[in-house]
Amino acid sequence: MGRIQLKKVTKSFGEVEVIPPLDLTIEDGEFTVFVGPSGCGKSTLLRLIAGLEDITSGHIEIDGTDATNVPPAKRGLAMVFQSYALYPHMSVRKNIAFPLRMAKLDQAEIERRVNGAAEVLNLTDYLDRRPGQLSGGQRQRVAIGRAIVREPAAFLFDEPLSNLDAALRVGMRLEISELHKRLETTMIYVTHDQVEAMTMADKIVVLRAGNIEQVGSPLDLYHSPRNTFVAGFIGSPKMNLFEGPEAQKRDAHTMGVRPEHITVSDSDGLWSGVVGVAEHLGSDTFFHIHETGLADTITVRVDGEVSFKHGDRIHLTPREDVIHRFDGKGLRLA
Amino acid sequence: MATQHSRSAARLMMAPAVILLMGWMLVPLTMTIYFSFKRYLPLRGGDLGWTGFDNYVRFVTSTAFWPSVQATLVIVGGVLVITVVLGILLAMLLDQPMWGQGVVRILVIAPFFVMPTVSALVWKNMFMDPVNGLFAHLWRFFGAEPIAWLSEASMTSIIMIVSWQWLPFATLILLTAIQSLDSEQLEAAEMDGAPLLKKFYHIILPHLGRAITIVILIQTIFLLSIFAEIFVTTGGAFGTRTLTYLIFQRVLESQNVGLGSAGGVYAIILANIVAIFLMRIVGKNLDA
Ligand SMILES: Nc1ncnc2c1ncn2[C@@H]1O[C@H](COP(=O)(O)OP(=O)(O)OP(=O)(O)O)[C@@H](O)[C@H]1O
Ligand SMILES: [Mg+2]
């Protein structure tokens, strides 16, 4: 079980309020991702849940019981740190066994769980090495191993993949998702990478300056962002957001069109512009279009290879059914 | 240093320093060995010719020899234990955020800048004097009979004085080591359910291993040869005659250079035995 509820939780460091009153419920077994720009309070929120930081006011409930003043070790949560925080002078085996030894489990049970975790994480061959003798990905797996042997009510991950290279990151992303499917344990995952958030999450919590901007499934956020901040943050490449006559024509202050919802043509279309930089990914191509009269740059995504060149004048047509409209405060219009 | 070229360049660059140090060490060493085989009494006839191993035999068979080795080892061991244990505690204390941290840190380091002679005299006259010393006043305040520190508890007194001098050094080295400990490791241990003592034993202490080794090795080198503290306090009486002090007495008080030199050679042997012993115990912390 691992249902976590935050009720009117706030956190201040001295005078500075980092988390204004915040309510959030994380259901049992859910994979929740906290995402937001740097410094928005993701780590702080995670550390509040872990108990590594005292909350200034409010309550935290875990499985219906008040855990506000429960010390970290007693909350039944396991955390994977960004720096992995492995114990450098202990072998991998001892690292993974450490929480079990602290919990005074008997030797046979420790052995069984450590070997089980090592098998799941492909660490069996490395059990007698020191962390210093492992690659980044392997260290990451040891850190996860140390978390899973405790059989916690929930896992907390603080940007666990940010120290890995791009290829490894994709691999570990899948492994963590797999692990979640297998264990069906609550996981809270902090990242500033919206691709990680979209691909892994059951539920995404978008944060800005300690405020929750929107909570929802990845597709909810993609299809109906509650405001311009979420609209700009979720989706890659970013949504095109602009004000002006085109927006007013649609009764909105700001309108947004995702790059994949614009069709291009060399003959006719609603808008026109000049091709700037083209990013060829093979499967698709991103064009940065200038001089459209809408915004400095409009990004367009086109399937496959299209042979527009730098400086070509082309025509753009948005798909009217998926245009996003926002009012003067940046809130979504129905 | 990876290549053949850079290795030989490095050797060339290091040569002057190595040669200088070798000379610095070899000249006195050779002279000590030379004199140790001579009967040389500067005020009683000067150089009286070769005597073979006579000086060596006389030095070890003197009743003062083994007690002096013991005194040396007790002082070195006692000071090491006190400075390392208190040093770790102080370093952990100073690592906590607190008001006036900078000033406190400077104050802690201060004793290290006081010359050994001066600090020993201050301890002797201000603290340990059986009539006017602060300790005597303290004892009397609680209705106890003041202790004549330097005669009744001579060894303890010397160890206290020398520990006071070396504690700042140990604290400083250990403090920098503690500050380099990744705070996430402590938090991870906290999440893993390690109570304070276990955190200390499993995380902090192993992290300090290397620094402790360095403190022990460096201090040993200097502690084996402490002299001023004994000279100005007990003058080698009351069982505080160390090997260094014994050699001093043989050379300067008995005016027997040959005998003293033989003692010097024994001191070198003792230092090497201690060094080998220490490297066996703590040296592995320096690898990796
Ligand atoms: N111990 C602290 N004392 C004072 N301010 C702090 C402390 N820890 C964090 N803050 C402030 O709280 C805010 C949120 O920090 P936090 O580490 O939670 O950001 P984050 O969302 O995790 O950012 P990142 O993506 O860069 O890790 C920041 O503005 C930071 O300066
Ligand atoms: Mg962070």
Coordinates of N, CA, C and O in Angstrom, one line a residue, chain B residues 173-242:
Chain B
I173 N 42.5 18.7 10.1 CA 42.6 17.7 9.0 C 41.3 16.9 8.9 O 40.7 16.7 7.9
L174 N 40.8 16.5 10.1 CA 39.5 15.7 10.1 C 38.3 16.6 9.7 O 37.4 16.1 9.1
L175 N 38.4 17.9 10.1 CA 37.3 18.8 9.7 C 37.2 18.9 8.2 O 36.1 18.7 7.6
T176 N 38.3 19.1 7.5 CA 38.2 19.2 6.1 C 37.7 17.9 5.5 O 37.0 17.9 4.5
A177 N 38.1 16.7 6.1 CA 37.6 15.5 5.6 C 36.1 15.3 5.7 O 35.4 14.9 4.8
I178 N 35.6 15.7 6.9 CA 34.2 15.6 7.2 C 33.4 16.5 6.2 O 32.4 16.1 5.7
Q179 N 34.0 17.7 5.9 CA 33.3 18.6 5.0 C 33.2 18.1 3.6 O 32.3 18.5 2.9
S180 N 34.0 17.1 3.3 CA 34.0 16.6 1.9 C 33.0 15.4 1.8 O 32.8 14.8 0.8
L181 N 32.3 15.1 2.9 CA 31.4 14.0 2.9 C 30.1 14.4 2.2 O 29.5 15.4 2.6
D182 N 29.7 13.7 1.2 CA 28.4 14.0 0.5 C 27.2 13.9 1.4 O 27.0 12.8 2.0
S183 N 26.5 15.0 1.6 CA 25.4 15.0 2.5 C 24.3 14.0 2.1 O 23.6 13.5 2.9
E184 N 24.2 13.7 0.8 CA 23.2 12.8 0.3 C 23.5 11.4 0.9 O 22.5 10.6 1.1
Q185 N 24.8 11.1 1.1 CA 25.1 9.8 1.7 C 24.5 9.6 3.1 O 23.9 8.6 3.5
L186 N 24.6 10.7 3.9 CA 24.0 10.7 5.2 C 22.5 10.6 5.1 O 21.8 9.9 5.9
E187 N 21.9 11.3 4.2 CA 20.5 11.3 4.0 C 20.0 9.9 3.6 O 19.0 9.4 4.0
A188 N 20.8 9.3 2.7 CA 20.5 7.9 2.3 C 20.5 7.0 3.5 O 19.6 6.1 3.6
A189 N 21.5 7.1 4.3 CA 21.6 6.3 5.5 C 20.4 6.5 6.4 O 19.9 5.6 7.0
E190 N 20.0 7.8 6.5 CA 18.9 8.2 7.3 C 17.6 7.4 6.8 O 16.9 6.9 7.6
M191 N 17.4 7.5 5.5 CA 16.3 6.8 4.9 C 16.4 5.3 5.1 O 15.4 4.6 5.3
D192 N 17.6 4.8 5.1 CA 17.8 3.3 5.3 C 17.6 2.9 6.7 O 17.7 1.8 7.1
G193 N 17.3 3.9 7.6 CA 17.0 3.6 9.0 C 18.2 3.4 9.9 O 18.1 2.7 10.9
A194 N 19.3 4.1 9.5 CA 20.5 4.0 10.4 C 20.4 5.0 11.5 O 20.3 6.2 11.2
P195 N 20.4 4.6 12.8 CA 20.5 5.6 13.9 C 21.8 6.3 13.9 O 22.7 5.9 13.2
L196 N 21.9 7.3 14.8 CA 23.1 8.2 14.8 C 24.4 7.4 14.9 O 25.3 7.6 14.1
L197 N 24.5 6.5 15.8 CA 25.7 5.8 16.0 C 26.1 4.9 14.8 O 27.3 4.8 14.4
K198 N 25.1 4.3 14.2 CA 25.4 3.4 13.1 C 25.8 4.3 11.9 O 26.7 3.9 11.1
K199 N 25.2 5.5 11.8 CA 25.6 6.4 10.7 C 27.1 6.8 10.9 O 27.8 6.8 9.9
F200 N 27.4 7.0 12.1 CA 28.8 7.4 12.4 C 29.7 6.2 12.1 O 30.7 6.4 11.4
Y201 N 29.3 5.0 12.5 CA 30.2 3.9 12.3 C 30.3 3.4 10.9 O 31.4 3.1 10.4
H202 N 29.2 3.5 10.2 CA 29.2 2.9 8.8 C 29.5 3.9 7.7 O 29.9 3.6 6.6
I203 N 29.2 5.2 8.0 CA 29.4 6.2 6.9 C 30.5 7.2 7.2 O 31.4 7.3 6.5
I204 N 30.4 7.8 8.4 CA 31.4 8.9 8.7 C 32.8 8.3 8.9 O 33.8 8.8 8.3
L205 N 32.9 7.3 9.8 CA 34.2 6.8 10.1 C 35.0 6.2 8.9 O 36.1 6.6 8.7
P206 N 34.3 5.4 8.1 CA 35.1 4.9 6.9 C 35.5 6.1 6.0 O 36.5 6.1 5.4
H207 N 34.6 7.1 5.9 CA 35.0 8.3 5.1 C 36.2 9.0 5.6 O 37.0 9.5 4.9
L208 N 36.3 9.0 7.0 CA 37.5 9.6 7.6 C 38.7 8.8 7.6 O 39.8 9.3 8.0
G209 N 38.6 7.5 7.2 CA 39.7 6.6 7.3 C 41.1 7.2 6.8 O 42.1 7.1 7.5
R210 N 41.1 7.7 5.7 CA 42.3 8.2 5.1 C 42.9 9.4 5.9 O 44.1 9.4 6.2
A211 N 42.0 10.3 6.3 CA 42.4 11.5 7.1 C 43.0 11.0 8.4 O 44.0 11.5 8.9
I212 N 42.4 10.0 9.0 CA 42.8 9.5 10.3 C 44.2 8.9 10.2 O 45.1 9.2 11.0
T213 N 44.4 8.2 9.1 CA 45.7 7.6 8.8 C 46.8 8.7 8.7 O 47.9 8.6 9.3
I214 N 46.5 9.7 8.0 CA 47.4 10.8 7.8 C 47.8 11.5 9.1 O 48.9 11.7 9.4
V215 N 46.7 11.7 9.9 CA 47.0 12.3 11.2 C 47.9 11.4 12.0 O 48.8 11.9 12.6
I216 N 47.6 10.2 12.1 CA 48.4 9.2 12.9 C 49.8 9.2 12.4 O 50.8 9.3 13.2
L217 N 50.0 9.1 11.1 CA 51.4 9.0 10.6 C 52.2 10.3 10.9 O 53.3 10.2 11.4
I218 N 51.6 11.4 10.5 CA 52.4 12.7 10.7 C 52.6 12.9 12.2 O 53.8 13.3 12.5
Q219 N 51.6 12.7 13.0 CA 51.8 13.0 14.4 C 52.9 12.1 15.0 O 53.7 12.5 15.8
T220 N 52.9 10.8 14.6 CA 53.9 9.9 15.1 C 55.3 10.4 14.9 O 56.1 10.3 15.8
I221 N 55.5 10.8 13.6 CA 56.8 11.3 13.3 C 57.3 12.4 14.3 O 58.4 12.4 14.8
F222 N 56.4 13.3 14.6 CA 56.8 14.4 15.5 C 56.8 14.0 16.9 O 57.6 14.5 17.7
L223 N 55.8 13.1 17.3 CA 55.7 12.8 18.7 C 56.9 11.9 19.2 O 57.3 12.0 20.4
L224 N 57.4 11.2 18.3 CA 58.6 10.3 18.7 C 59.7 11.2 19.2 O 60.6 10.7 19.9
S225 N 59.8 12.4 18.7 CA 60.9 13.3 19.1 C 60.6 14.4 19.9 O 61.3 15.4 20.0
I226 N 59.4 14.4 20.7 CA 59.1 15.6 21.5 C 60.2 15.7 22.6 O 60.7 14.7 23.1
F227 N 60.5 17.0 22.8 CA 61.6 17.2 23.7 C 61.3 18.4 24.6 O 61.4 18.3 25.9
A228 N 61.0 19.5 24.0 CA 60.8 20.8 24.8 C 59.9 20.6 25.9 O 60.1 21.1 27.0
E229 N 58.8 19.9 25.7 CA 57.7 19.8 26.7 C 58.2 19.1 27.9 O 57.9 19.4 29.0
I230 N 59.2 18.1 27.7 CA 59.7 17.4 28.8 C 60.8 18.2 29.5 O 60.9 18.3 30.7
F231 N 61.6 18.8 28.7 CA 62.7 19.6 29.2 C 62.2 20.7 30.2 O 62.8 20.9 31.2
V232 N 61.2 21.4 29.8 CA 60.8 22.6 30.7 C 59.8 22.1 31.8 O 59.5 22.9 32.7
T233 N 59.3 20.9 31.7 CA 58.4 20.6 32.8 C 59.0 19.7 33.8 O 59.4 20.1 34.9
T234 N 59.3 18.4 33.5 CA 59.8 17.5 34.5 C 61.3 17.3 34.4 O 61.9 16.7 35.3
G235 N 61.9 17.7 33.3 CA 63.3 17.5 33.1 C 63.7 16.1 33.0 O 64.8 15.7 33.4
G236 N 62.7 15.3 32.6 CA 63.0 13.8 32.4 C 62.8 13.0 33.7 O 63.0 11.8 33.7
A237 N 62.4 13.7 34.8 CA 62.2 13.0 36.1 C 60.9 12.3 36.1 O 60.0 12.5 35.2
F238 N 60.6 11.6 37.2 CA 59.3 11.0 37.4 C 58.8 10.1 36.3 O 57.7 10.1 35.9
G239 N 59.8 9.4 35.7 CA 59.4 8.4 34.7 C 59.0 9.0 33.3 O 58.3 8.3 32.5
T240 N 59.4 10.2 33.1 CA 59.0 10.8 31.8 C 60.2 10.9 30.9 O 60.2 11.7 29.9
R241 N 61.2 10.1 31.2 CA 62.4 10.2 30.3 C 62.2 9.4 29.1 O 62.2 8.1 29.1
T242 N 62.0 10.0 27.9 CA 61.8 9.3 26.7 C 63.2 9.0 26.1 O 64.2 9.4 26.6

